[in-house]
Amino acid sequence: MRDLRIAPAVPRPVSLSPPAPADGARRPGRRWPVPLLVAVLLAQMAFAMVTTAVQQTPTIDEPVYVGAASEYVHEHRLRHNPEHPPLGKLVIGAGVALADPQVDPGFAGDQGQTGRHLLYESGNDPRRLMLWARLPVIALTLSFGLVVFAFARELAGPVAALAALALYCFSPDVIAHGSLATLDVPAAGFVLTSAWLVWRARRSPRLYVPLAGVALGAALATKMSTLPAVPVLTVLAGVSVWRASAGGRRLPRAVAGAGGVALAAIAVVWVTYLMVDPRLRWTPEQHVPVVHGLRGLLVRLLPFPEAYRDGMRVQFGLENRPWQGFLFGRLYDGSLWYYLPAALLVKTPLGMLALWAGGAVAVVAVRRLRPAAPYVLAAPLVLLAAAMQGARDFGTRYAVFLPLFLAVAAGCVLVARRRWVSVGAAVLVAFTAVSSVRACPYYLPYSNEAFGGPGRTREWLHDSNVDWGQDLGRLSDRLRERYRGERVWLVYKGSGVPAFYGIEASDPRRVPVREVRGLLAVSDSAAAKATGRLAELIGSSRPVDDVGHSITLYRR
């Protein structure tokens, strides 16, 4: 009789790839809907951002970045705005170079004056120049949507990836700040890209570890606030290499992988500064504070150019200033540790909040997804914790990395193969899309329906959450259309020049209250902090109109 033996079962390795598609789904004819939907989502996002960019006048920070970018492109020197590294401004500078503005290299003002001089006093058209400066950031923001899609697809499949991309493309915060010549979305997108590449290094570390380091370096070379992500992503790189390796050399390879990410990131920062000025000339033209204690030691240990370290000192100096904040109608001195979570509760669509929560739970609770949880959640949690310790309660832009990472997590709820989950997710995505589209093109002052929508955001928040100086052009149009010939008084919080837009107005704070008669236009951020004479003027006037949900017109 034949000896029948049963071979021992060999456990199969757990794969985090999405389930293989059915035979019908493999047919080429069935592949076109996914790329088409990706293109449609990105096209509507591009339309929203370009429309917003065309209609908005320069925000408070943009002239500083555009002025510095012009210096990088035309003068190849590090002169202004050291508190932010050059890479994001080089991206902006690509648009500035295409606009080919007239530049006055002999102008000797500070960084704010330099930007306004370039836009309004050098013979340039600020509308055209700002649009060109914003377009490269818009293109970069769209490219990060592809990273969101790719990351979510690897974790949970194409349907989940489409859901994640939809949340990204309809995020009011991402649209608002992705359509400006600022640094918040580029920095957040580079951190997300690094996290995705570190995740991919679990399969091919030789390719993806260096690329992850380059992406992390790009984040560091854009905003210093991304520094807390460095230890998270370097450790995760070591974990990925460990998982990809076999034999007794796993630990040395893991250490080498973590070190490779760090070295590549450092190299990118140096290359960025060398691109601006190969001689690395640096003479600060603004006060650089002396930083003591652990912060001072941290700055001295940073393996970056002196201009970067001085920028860190400037940032720490800004953190020591006595700032004011505004939350839920309350004006306060200093900062509140819970400001950012509270502001996000106001500024995030309700459907998106629900999917964020469900996605975070899914990534942690579902066994197949659990290994990906640190790659999706660790970096944004560490960055959020660091941002919550900041002294400047100015807006959710300091946490704009959350819509990127949590969109990936949110798509993972569709790993649950239950009909009610799919239907619920579809309804929440649709609710988010409707809420976002209804706000168009007023994405900067967006708030969700629970807080009354964009028209009431000024009751809860201020500054870049509502009014960042973006509506000077709209104010000009409104005055010309409805209030032609009336006496106008203006309190404007922003970097634009009212006279350029044809606004002839006086400052009501410089004359006795009894002399202020006519139309009083007040930026909502200024109204939120109004004291003394301005508070008296607003209190004795009646609101009659609203411009862009950021400037209120009063009648006196």
Coordinates of C-alpha atoms in Angstrom, one line a residue:
M1 CA 0.0 0.0 0.0
R2 CA 1.3 3.4 -1.0
D3 CA 2.6 5.6 1.9
L4 CA 0.4 8.7 1.8
R5 CA 1.9 11.6 3.6
I6 CA 0.4 15.0 4.1
A7 CA 2.9 17.8 3.7
P8 CA 2.8 20.5 6.4
A9 CA 0.9 23.6 5.5
V10 CA 3.1 26.5 4.7
P11 CA 1.7 29.8 5.8
R12 CA 1.3 32.4 3.0
P13 CA 2.7 35.8 3.5
V14 CA 0.2 38.5 4.3
S15 CA -0.2 40.9 1.4
L16 CA -1.3 44.4 1.7
S17 CA -2.0 44.7 -2.0
P18 CA -5.7 45.1 -2.9
P19 CA -7.5 41.9 -3.9
A20 CA -6.9 40.8 -7.5
P21 CA -9.7 42.0 -9.8
A22 CA -12.2 39.6 -11.2
D23 CA -11.6 38.2 -14.7
G24 CA -14.0 40.7 -16.2
A25 CA -12.3 43.6 -14.5
R26 CA -9.0 42.6 -16.1
R27 CA -10.3 43.2 -19.6
P28 CA -8.8 46.3 -21.2
G29 CA -12.3 47.7 -22.0
R30 CA -13.2 47.8 -18.3
R31 CA -10.2 49.9 -17.3
W32 CA -11.1 53.3 -18.7
P33 CA -13.6 54.5 -16.0
V34 CA -11.0 54.9 -13.3
P35 CA -8.6 57.1 -15.3
L36 CA -11.5 59.1 -16.6
L37 CA -12.9 59.7 -13.1
V38 CA -9.4 60.7 -11.9
A39 CA -9.2 63.2 -14.8
V40 CA -12.7 64.6 -14.1
L41 CA -11.9 65.1 -10.3
L42 CA -8.6 66.8 -11.0
A43 CA -10.1 68.9 -13.8
Q44 CA -12.8 70.2 -11.5
M45 CA -10.2 71.0 -8.8
A46 CA -8.1 72.8 -11.4
F47 CA -11.1 74.8 -12.4
A48 CA -11.9 75.7 -8.8
M49 CA -8.3 76.8 -8.1
V50 CA -7.8 78.8 -11.2
T51 CA -11.1 80.5 -10.8
T52 CA -10.2 81.4 -7.2
A53 CA -6.7 82.5 -8.2
V54 CA -8.0 84.9 -10.9
Q55 CA -10.6 86.5 -8.6
Q56 CA -8.5 87.0 -5.5
T57 CA -6.1 89.9 -4.9
P58 CA -2.8 89.3 -3.0
T59 CA -3.1 87.8 0.5
I60 CA -1.0 89.0 3.3
D61 CA 1.9 86.6 2.9
E62 CA 2.0 86.3 -0.9
P63 CA 3.8 89.6 -1.8
V64 CA 6.6 88.5 0.6
Y65 CA 7.0 85.2 -1.2
V66 CA 6.7 86.7 -4.7
G67 CA 9.3 89.4 -3.8
A68 CA 11.7 86.8 -2.5
A69 CA 11.1 84.5 -5.5
S70 CA 11.9 87.4 -7.8
E71 CA 15.2 88.0 -6.0
Y72 CA 16.1 84.4 -6.4
V73 CA 15.3 84.3 -10.1
H74 CA 16.8 87.7 -11.1
E75 CA 19.5 88.4 -8.6
H76 CA 20.5 84.9 -7.3
R77 CA 20.9 85.9 -3.8
L78 CA 19.5 85.0 -0.4
R79 CA 18.3 88.3 1.0
H80 CA 14.8 88.3 2.4
N81 CA 12.4 85.9 4.1
P82 CA 14.9 83.6 5.7
E83 CA 12.2 82.1 8.0
H84 CA 11.1 80.0 5.1
P85 CA 13.6 78.0 3.0
P86 CA 13.8 78.6 -0.8
L87 CA 12.3 75.6 -2.5
G88 CA 8.6 76.7 -2.4
K89 CA 9.6 80.2 -3.4
L90 CA 11.6 78.7 -6.3
V91 CA 8.4 77.0 -7.4
I92 CA 6.6 80.3 -7.3
G93 CA 9.6 81.9 -9.0
A94 CA 9.1 79.7 -12.0
G95 CA 5.8 81.5 -12.6
V96 CA 7.3 84.8 -11.8
A97 CA 10.0 84.2 -14.4
L98 CA 7.4 83.3 -17.1
A99 CA 5.6 86.6 -16.2
D100 CA 8.9 88.5 -16.9
P101 CA 8.1 91.4 -14.6
Q102 CA 10.1 94.6 -14.4
V103 CA 12.4 94.4 -11.4
D104 CA 14.2 97.1 -9.4
P105 CA 17.3 95.5 -7.9
G106 CA 18.3 98.7 -6.1
F107 CA 15.2 98.8 -3.9
A108 CA 16.2 98.6 -0.3
G109 CA 13.0 98.0 1.6
D110 CA 12.1 95.2 4.0
Q111 CA 10.6 91.9 2.7
G112 CA 7.0 93.2 2.8
Q113 CA 7.9 96.5 1.1
T114 CA 9.9 94.6 -1.5
G115 CA 6.9 92.5 -2.5
R116 CA 4.5 95.5 -2.7
H117 CA 7.1 97.5 -4.7
L118 CA 7.4 94.7 -7.2
L119 CA 3.6 94.3 -7.5
Y120 CA 2.4 97.9 -7.4
E121 CA 5.3 100.4 -7.9
S122 CA 7.5 98.9 -10.7
G123 CA 5.2 99.1 -13.6
N124 CA 3.9 95.6 -13.4
D125 CA 0.3 94.3 -13.5
P126 CA -0.3 92.7 -10.1
R127 CA -3.2 90.7 -11.4
R128 CA -1.2 89.1 -14.1
L129 CA 1.9 88.6 -12.0
M130 CA 0.0 87.0 -9.1
L131 CA -1.8 84.6 -11.5
W132 CA 1.5 83.5 -13.0
A133 CA 3.0 83.1 -9.5
R134 CA 0.1 81.0 -8.3
L135 CA -0.1 78.7 -11.3
P136 CA 3.0 76.5 -10.4
V137 CA 1.5 76.0 -6.9
I138 CA -1.8 75.0 -8.5
A139 CA 0.0 72.4 -10.7
L140 CA 1.9 71.0 -7.7
T141 CA -1.3 70.7 -5.7
L142 CA -2.9 68.7 -8.6
S143 CA 0.1 66.4 -8.7
F144 CA -0.3 65.7 -5.0
G145 CA -3.8 64.5 -5.8
L146 CA -2.2 61.7 -7.8
V147 CA -0.1 60.8 -4.8
V148 CA -3.2 60.6 -2.7
F149 CA -4.8 58.4 -5.3
A150 CA -1.8 56.1 -5.7
F151 CA -1.3 55.7 -1.9
A152 CA -5.0 54.8 -1.3
R153 CA -5.1 52.4 -4.3
E154 CA -2.1 50.4 -2.9
L155 CA -3.8 50.1 0.4
A156 CA -7.4 49.5 -0.5
G157 CA -8.0 49.3 -4.3
P158 CA -9.2 51.6 -7.0
V159 CA -12.6 52.5 -5.7
A160 CA -11.2 53.5 -2.3
A161 CA -8.6 55.5 -4.2
L162 CA -11.3 57.4 -6.1
A163 CA -13.0 58.2 -2.8
A164 CA -9.8 59.4 -1.3
L165 CA -9.1 61.6 -4.4
A166 CA -12.6 63.0 -4.3
L167 CA -12.1 64.1 -0.7
Y168 CA -8.8 65.7 -1.6
C169 CA -10.1 67.5 -4.7
F170 CA -13.2 68.9 -2.8
S171 CA -11.3 69.9 0.3
P172 CA -12.0 73.7 0.8
D173 CA -8.7 74.1 2.7
V174 CA -6.6 72.4 0.0
I175 CA -8.4 74.4 -2.8
A176 CA -8.1 77.7 -0.9
H177 CA -4.4 77.4 -0.1
G178 CA -3.4 75.4 -3.2
S179 CA -4.6 78.3 -5.3
L180 CA -2.3 80.8 -3.6
A181 CA 1.4 81.5 -4.0
T182 CA 2.1 80.2 -0.5
L183 CA 4.0 77.3 1.0
D184 CA 1.6 75.4 3.1
V185 CA 0.2 72.9 0.6
P186 CA 3.6 72.3 -1.2
A187 CA 5.2 71.4 2.2
A188 CA 2.3 69.1 3.2
G189 CA 2.3 67.4 -0.2
F190 CA 6.0 66.7 -0.1
V191 CA 5.6 65.1 3.4
L192 CA 2.8 62.9 2.1
T193 CA 4.9 61.9 -0.9
S194 CA 7.8 60.9 1.4
A195 CA 5.4 58.8 3.5
W196 CA 4.1 57.0 0.4
L197 CA 7.6 56.3 -0.9
V198 CA 8.7 55.0 2.5
W199 CA 5.7 52.7 2.4
R200 CA 6.7 51.5 -1.1
A201 CA 10.2 50.9 0.2
R202 CA 8.8 47.7 1.9
R203 CA 9.0 46.1 -1.5
S204 CA 11.9 47.9 -3.3
P205 CA 14.0 49.7 -0.8
R206 CA 16.9 50.5 -3.2
L207 CA 14.6 52.5 -5.4
Y208 CA 12.2 54.1 -2.9
V209 CA 14.4 54.9 0.1
P210 CA 16.4 57.5 -1.8
L211 CA 13.3 58.9 -3.4
A212 CA 11.6 59.2 0.0
G213 CA 14.6 61.1 1.2
V214 CA 14.4 63.5 -1.7
A215 CA 10.7 64.1 -1.0
L216 CA 11.4 64.7 2.7
G217 CA 14.2 67.1 1.8
A218 CA 11.8 69.0 -0.5
A219 CA 9.4 69.4 2.5
L220 CA 12.3 70.6 4.7
A221 CA 13.4 73.0 2.0
T222 CA 9.9 74.5 1.7
K223 CA 8.8 75.0 5.4
M224 CA 10.7 74.5 8.6
S225 CA 7.5 73.4 10.3
T226 CA 7.9 70.0 8.6
L227 CA 11.0 69.2 10.8
P228 CA 9.0 67.1 13.3
A229 CA 8.2 64.6 10.5
V230 CA 11.9 63.8 10.0
P231 CA 12.3 61.3 12.9
V232 CA 9.0 59.7 12.1
L233 CA 9.8 59.1 8.4
T234 CA 13.4 58.0 9.0
V235 CA 12.3 55.4 11.6
L236 CA 9.6 54.2 9.2
A237 CA 12.2 54.0 6.4
G238 CA 14.2 51.7 8.7
V239 CA 11.1 49.6 9.4
S240 CA 10.4 49.3 5.7
V241 CA 14.0 48.2 4.9
W242 CA 13.8 45.7 7.8
R243 CA 10.7 44.1 6.4
A244 CA 12.2 44.0 2.9
S245 CA 15.4 42.3 4.1
A246 CA 16.2 38.7 5.0
G247 CA 18.9 37.0 7.0
G248 CA 21.1 38.3 9.7
R249 CA 21.9 41.6 8.1
R250 CA 18.4 43.1 8.6
L251 CA 19.4 45.5 11.4
P252 CA 22.4 47.1 9.6
R253 CA 20.3 47.4 6.4
A254 CA 17.5 49.0 8.4
V255 CA 19.9 51.5 10.0
A256 CA 21.4 52.2 6.6
G257 CA 17.9 52.8 5.1
A258 CA 17.0 55.3 7.8
G259 CA 20.3 57.1 7.4
G260 CA 19.9 57.1 3.6
V261 CA 16.6 59.0 4.0
A262 CA 18.1 61.5 6.3
L263 CA 21.2 62.1 4.2
A264 CA 19.2 62.5 1.0
A265 CA 16.9 65.0 2.8
I266 CA 19.9 67.0 4.0
A267 CA 21.4 67.0 0.5
V268 CA 18.2 68.3 -1.0
V269 CA 18.2 71.3 1.4
W270 CA 21.8 72.2 0.5
V271 CA 21.2 71.8 -3.2
T272 CA 18.1 74.1 -2.9
Y273 CA 20.2 76.9 -1.3
L274 CA 23.0 76.4 -3.9
M275 CA 20.4 76.7 -6.7
V276 CA 19.7 80.2 -5.4
D277 CA 23.3 81.3 -4.8
P278 CA 26.2 78.9 -5.6
R279 CA 28.4 80.9 -3.2
L280 CA 25.8 80.8 -0.4
R281 CA 26.3 84.5 0.5
W282 CA 24.2 85.3 3.4
T283 CA 23.9 88.6 5.2
P284 CA 20.6 88.9 7.1
E285 CA 18.8 92.2 6.5
Q286 CA 16.4 91.7 9.4
H287 CA 16.9 91.1 13.1
V288 CA 17.9 87.6 13.9
P289 CA 17.2 86.8 17.6
V290 CA 19.6 84.9 19.8
V291 CA 18.1 81.6 20.8
H292 CA 19.2 80.0 24.0
G293 CA 18.6 76.6 25.8
L294 CA 17.4 73.5 24.0
R295 CA 16.1 75.5 21.0
G296 CA 19.5 77.1 20.6
L297 CA 21.2 73.8 20.8
L298 CA 18.8 72.3 18.2
V299 CA 19.5 75.2 15.8
R300 CA 23.3 74.8 16.2
L301 CA 23.1 71.1 15.5
L302 CA 21.1 71.4 12.3
P303 CA 23.3 70.2 9.4
F304 CA 22.0 73.0 7.1
P305 CA 23.3 76.3 5.7
E306 CA 23.6 79.2 8.0
A307 CA 20.7 80.9 6.3
Y308 CA 18.5 78.0 7.3
R309 CA 19.6 78.1 10.9
D310 CA 19.0 81.9 11.0
G311 CA 15.6 81.3 9.6
M312 CA 14.9 78.9 12.5
R313 CA 16.1 81.6 14.9
V314 CA 13.6 84.0 13.3
Q315 CA 10.8 81.4 13.6
F316 CA 11.6 80.9 17.3
G317 CA 11.6 84.7 17.8
L318 CA 8.1 84.9 16.2
E319 CA 6.9 82.3 18.6
N320 CA 8.0 84.5 21.5
R321 CA 5.9 87.4 20.4
P322 CA 2.6 88.3 22.2
W323 CA 0.1 87.3 19.5
Q324 CA -3.7 87.6 19.7
G325 CA -6.2 84.9 18.7
F326 CA -9.9 84.7 18.0
L327 CA -12.0 81.6 18.5
F328 CA -15.8 81.2 18.7
G329 CA -16.2 84.9 19.1
R330 CA -13.7 85.3 21.8
L331 CA -10.6 87.5 21.4
Y332 CA -7.7 86.4 23.6
D333 CA -4.0 87.0 24.1
G334 CA -1.5 84.2 23.6
S335 CA -2.5 80.8 22.1
L336 CA -4.9 77.9 22.9
W337 CA -3.6 74.4 22.7
Y338 CA -7.0 73.2 21.3
Y339 CA -7.3 76.0 18.7
L340 CA -6.4 73.9 15.6
P341 CA -8.8 71.0 16.4
A342 CA -11.6 73.5 17.1
A343 CA -10.8 75.5 13.9
L344 CA -10.7 72.2 11.9
L345 CA -14.1 71.4 13.3
V346 CA -15.5 74.6 11.7
K347 CA -13.5 74.6 8.5
T348 CA -13.9 70.9 7.4
P349 CA -17.0 69.6 5.6
L350 CA -19.1 67.4 7.8
G351 CA -19.0 64.4 5.4
M352 CA -15.2 64.7 5.3
L353 CA -15.0 64.7 9.1
A354 CA -17.0 61.6 9.3
L355 CA -14.9 59.8 6.7
W356 CA -11.7 60.9 8.4
A357 CA -12.8 59.4 11.6
G358 CA -14.0 56.2 10.0
G359 CA -10.8 55.9 7.9
A360 CA -8.5 56.3 10.9
V361 CA -10.4 53.6 12.8
A362 CA -10.3 51.3 9.7
V363 CA -6.5 51.7 9.2
V364 CA -5.9 50.8 12.9
A365 CA -8.6 48.1 13.3
V366 CA -8.6 46.2 10.0
R367 CA -5.9 43.5 10.2
R368 CA -4.8 43.8 6.6
L369 CA -4.4 47.6 6.9
R370 CA -2.8 47.7 10.3
P371 CA 0.8 47.6 9.1
A372 CA 0.1 50.7 7.0
A373 CA -1.3 52.7 10.0
P374 CA 2.1 54.3 11.1
Y375 CA 2.7 55.4 7.5
V376 CA -0.7 57.0 7.1
L377 CA -1.2 58.4 10.6
A378 CA 2.1 58.9 12.5
A379 CA 3.5 61.9 10.5
P380 CA 0.2 64.0 10.5
L381 CA -0.3 63.3 14.3
V382 CA 3.2 64.4 15.1
L383 CA 2.9 67.5 12.9
L384 CA -0.4 68.3 14.4
A385 CA 0.9 68.0 18.0
A386 CA 3.8 70.3 17.1
A387 CA 1.5 72.8 15.4
M388 CA -0.8 72.8 18.4
Q389 CA 2.1 74.1 20.5
G390 CA 2.6 77.1 18.3
A391 CA 2.0 80.7 19.4
R392 CA 0.2 81.8 16.3
D393 CA -3.5 80.9 16.2
F394 CA -3.9 82.2 12.6
G395 CA -5.6 79.4 10.7
T396 CA -6.1 75.8 9.6
R397 CA -3.4 76.3 7.0
Y398 CA -0.9 75.2 9.7
A399 CA -2.6 71.8 9.6
V400 CA -3.3 71.5 5.9
F401 CA -1.4 68.2 5.9
L402 CA -4.4 66.6 7.5
P403 CA -6.7 66.7 4.4
L404 CA -4.0 65.0 2.5
F405 CA -3.1 62.1 4.8
L406 CA -6.7 61.6 6.1
A407 CA -8.1 61.5 2.6
V408 CA -5.9 58.4 2.1
A409 CA -7.2 56.9 5.4
A410 CA -10.8 57.8 4.6
G411 CA -10.6 55.8 1.4
C412 CA -9.7 52.7 3.5
V413 CA -13.2 52.5 4.9
L414 CA -14.2 50.7 1.7
V415 CA -12.0 47.8 2.6
A416 CA -15.1 46.6 4.5
R417 CA -17.0 44.7 1.8
R418 CA -20.4 45.6 3.1
R419 CA -23.1 47.3 1.0
W420 CA -24.1 49.8 3.8
V421 CA -20.5 50.9 4.1
S422 CA -20.2 51.6 0.4
V423 CA -23.5 53.4 0.3
G424 CA -22.7 55.4 3.4
A425 CA -19.2 56.4 2.0
A426 CA -20.7 57.4 -1.3
V427 CA -23.3 59.6 0.4
L428 CA -20.7 61.3 2.6
V429 CA -18.4 62.0 -0.4
A430 CA -21.4 63.5 -2.3
F431 CA -22.3 65.6 0.8
T432 CA -18.7 66.9 0.9
A433 CA -18.7 67.6 -2.8
V434 CA -21.9 69.6 -2.6
S435 CA -20.8 71.6 0.4
S436 CA -17.5 72.4 -1.3
V437 CA -19.1 73.4 -4.7
R438 CA -21.6 75.6 -2.9
A439 CA -18.8 77.6 -1.5
C440 CA -17.1 78.3 -4.8
P441 CA -15.2 80.6 -5.3
Y442 CA -15.2 81.6 -1.6
Y443 CA -13.0 78.7 -0.3
L444 CA -10.8 80.7 2.1
P445 CA -13.7 81.8 4.3
Y446 CA -15.4 78.3 4.1
S447 CA -17.1 76.8 7.2
N448 CA -19.4 73.8 7.2
E449 CA -23.2 73.8 7.5
A450 CA -23.1 73.2 11.3
F451 CA -21.5 76.6 11.7
G452 CA -23.6 78.5 9.2
G453 CA -21.4 78.3 6.0
P454 CA -18.9 80.9 4.6
G455 CA -21.2 83.8 5.4
R456 CA -20.8 83.2 9.2
T457 CA -17.3 82.0 9.5
R458 CA -16.2 85.5 10.8
E459 CA -18.3 84.8 13.9
W460 CA -16.1 81.9 14.9
L461 CA -12.6 82.5 13.4
H462 CA -10.4 85.2 11.8
D463 CA -7.2 85.8 9.8
S464 CA -6.4 83.2 7.1
N465 CA -9.5 81.3 8.1
V466 CA -11.7 84.1 6.8
D467 CA -10.0 87.3 5.7
W468 CA -6.4 87.3 4.5
G469 CA -6.7 90.4 2.4
Q470 CA -8.0 88.5 -0.6
D471 CA -11.0 90.6 -1.5
L472 CA -9.7 94.1 -2.3
G473 CA -10.6 93.6 -6.0
R474 CA -14.1 92.4 -5.2
L475 CA -14.5 95.5 -2.9
S476 CA -13.6 97.8 -5.7
D477 CA -16.2 96.1 -8.0
R478 CA -18.9 96.3 -5.3
L479 CA -18.3 100.0 -4.6
R480 CA -18.4 100.8 -8.3
E481 CA -21.6 98.8 -9.0
R482 CA -23.7 99.7 -5.9
Y483 CA -22.1 102.7 -4.1
R484 CA -20.7 104.9 -6.8
G485 CA -20.0 108.5 -5.6
E486 CA -20.5 107.7 -1.9
R487 CA -17.9 108.7 0.8
V488 CA -16.0 105.5 1.7
W489 CA -14.0 104.8 4.9
L490 CA -11.8 101.8 4.9
V491 CA -10.1 99.6 7.5
Y492 CA -8.3 97.0 5.4
K493 CA -6.2 94.2 6.8
G494 CA -4.0 93.0 4.0
S495 CA -1.0 93.6 1.6
G496 CA -2.9 95.1 -1.3
V497 CA -2.9 98.8 -2.2
P498 CA -6.5 100.1 -2.3
A499 CA -5.7 103.0 -4.6
F500 CA -4.4 100.7 -7.3
Y501 CA -7.9 99.1 -7.5
G502 CA -9.6 102.5 -7.7
I503 CA -10.7 102.6 -4.1
E504 CA -10.7 106.2 -2.8
A505 CA -11.1 105.8 1.0
S506 CA -9.9 107.3 4.2
D507 CA -9.0 105.7 7.5
P508 CA -11.8 106.3 10.0
R509 CA -9.4 105.8 12.9
R510 CA -7.6 109.0 12.1
V511 CA -10.5 111.4 12.5
P512 CA -13.0 112.1 15.3
V513 CA -15.9 109.6 15.4
R514 CA -18.5 112.3 14.6
E515 CA -16.8 113.0 11.3
V516 CA -17.2 109.5 10.0
R517 CA -20.3 109.5 7.8
G518 CA -21.1 107.4 4.8
L519 CA -19.9 103.9 4.0
L520 CA -17.6 102.1 6.4
A521 CA -15.7 99.0 4.9
V522 CA -14.0 96.9 7.5
S523 CA -12.0 93.7 7.0
D524 CA -13.6 91.0 9.2
S525 CA -10.2 90.2 10.8
A526 CA -9.9 93.8 11.9
A527 CA -13.5 93.8 13.1
A528 CA -12.8 90.6 15.2
K529 CA -10.0 92.5 17.0
A530 CA -11.6 95.9 17.1
T531 CA -11.1 98.0 20.2
G532 CA -11.3 101.7 21.0
R533 CA -12.4 103.9 18.2
L534 CA -12.9 101.2 15.6
A535 CA -15.1 99.2 18.0
E536 CA -17.2 102.4 18.7
L537 CA -17.6 103.0 15.0
I538 CA -18.7 99.5 14.2
G539 CA -21.1 99.4 17.2
S540 CA -22.8 102.6 16.1
S541 CA -23.2 101.5 12.5
R542 CA -25.5 99.0 10.8
P543 CA -24.2 96.3 8.4
V544 CA -25.6 96.7 4.9
D545 CA -23.4 94.4 2.7
D546 CA -20.9 91.7 2.6
V547 CA -17.9 91.4 0.1
G548 CA -16.5 87.9 -0.4
H549 CA -17.5 86.9 3.2
S550 CA -14.3 88.7 4.3
I551 CA -15.2 92.5 4.3
T552 CA -18.3 93.9 5.8
L553 CA -19.9 97.2 4.7
Y554 CA -21.5 99.3 7.3
R555 CA -23.7 102.4 7.0
R556 CA -23.1 105.4 9.2

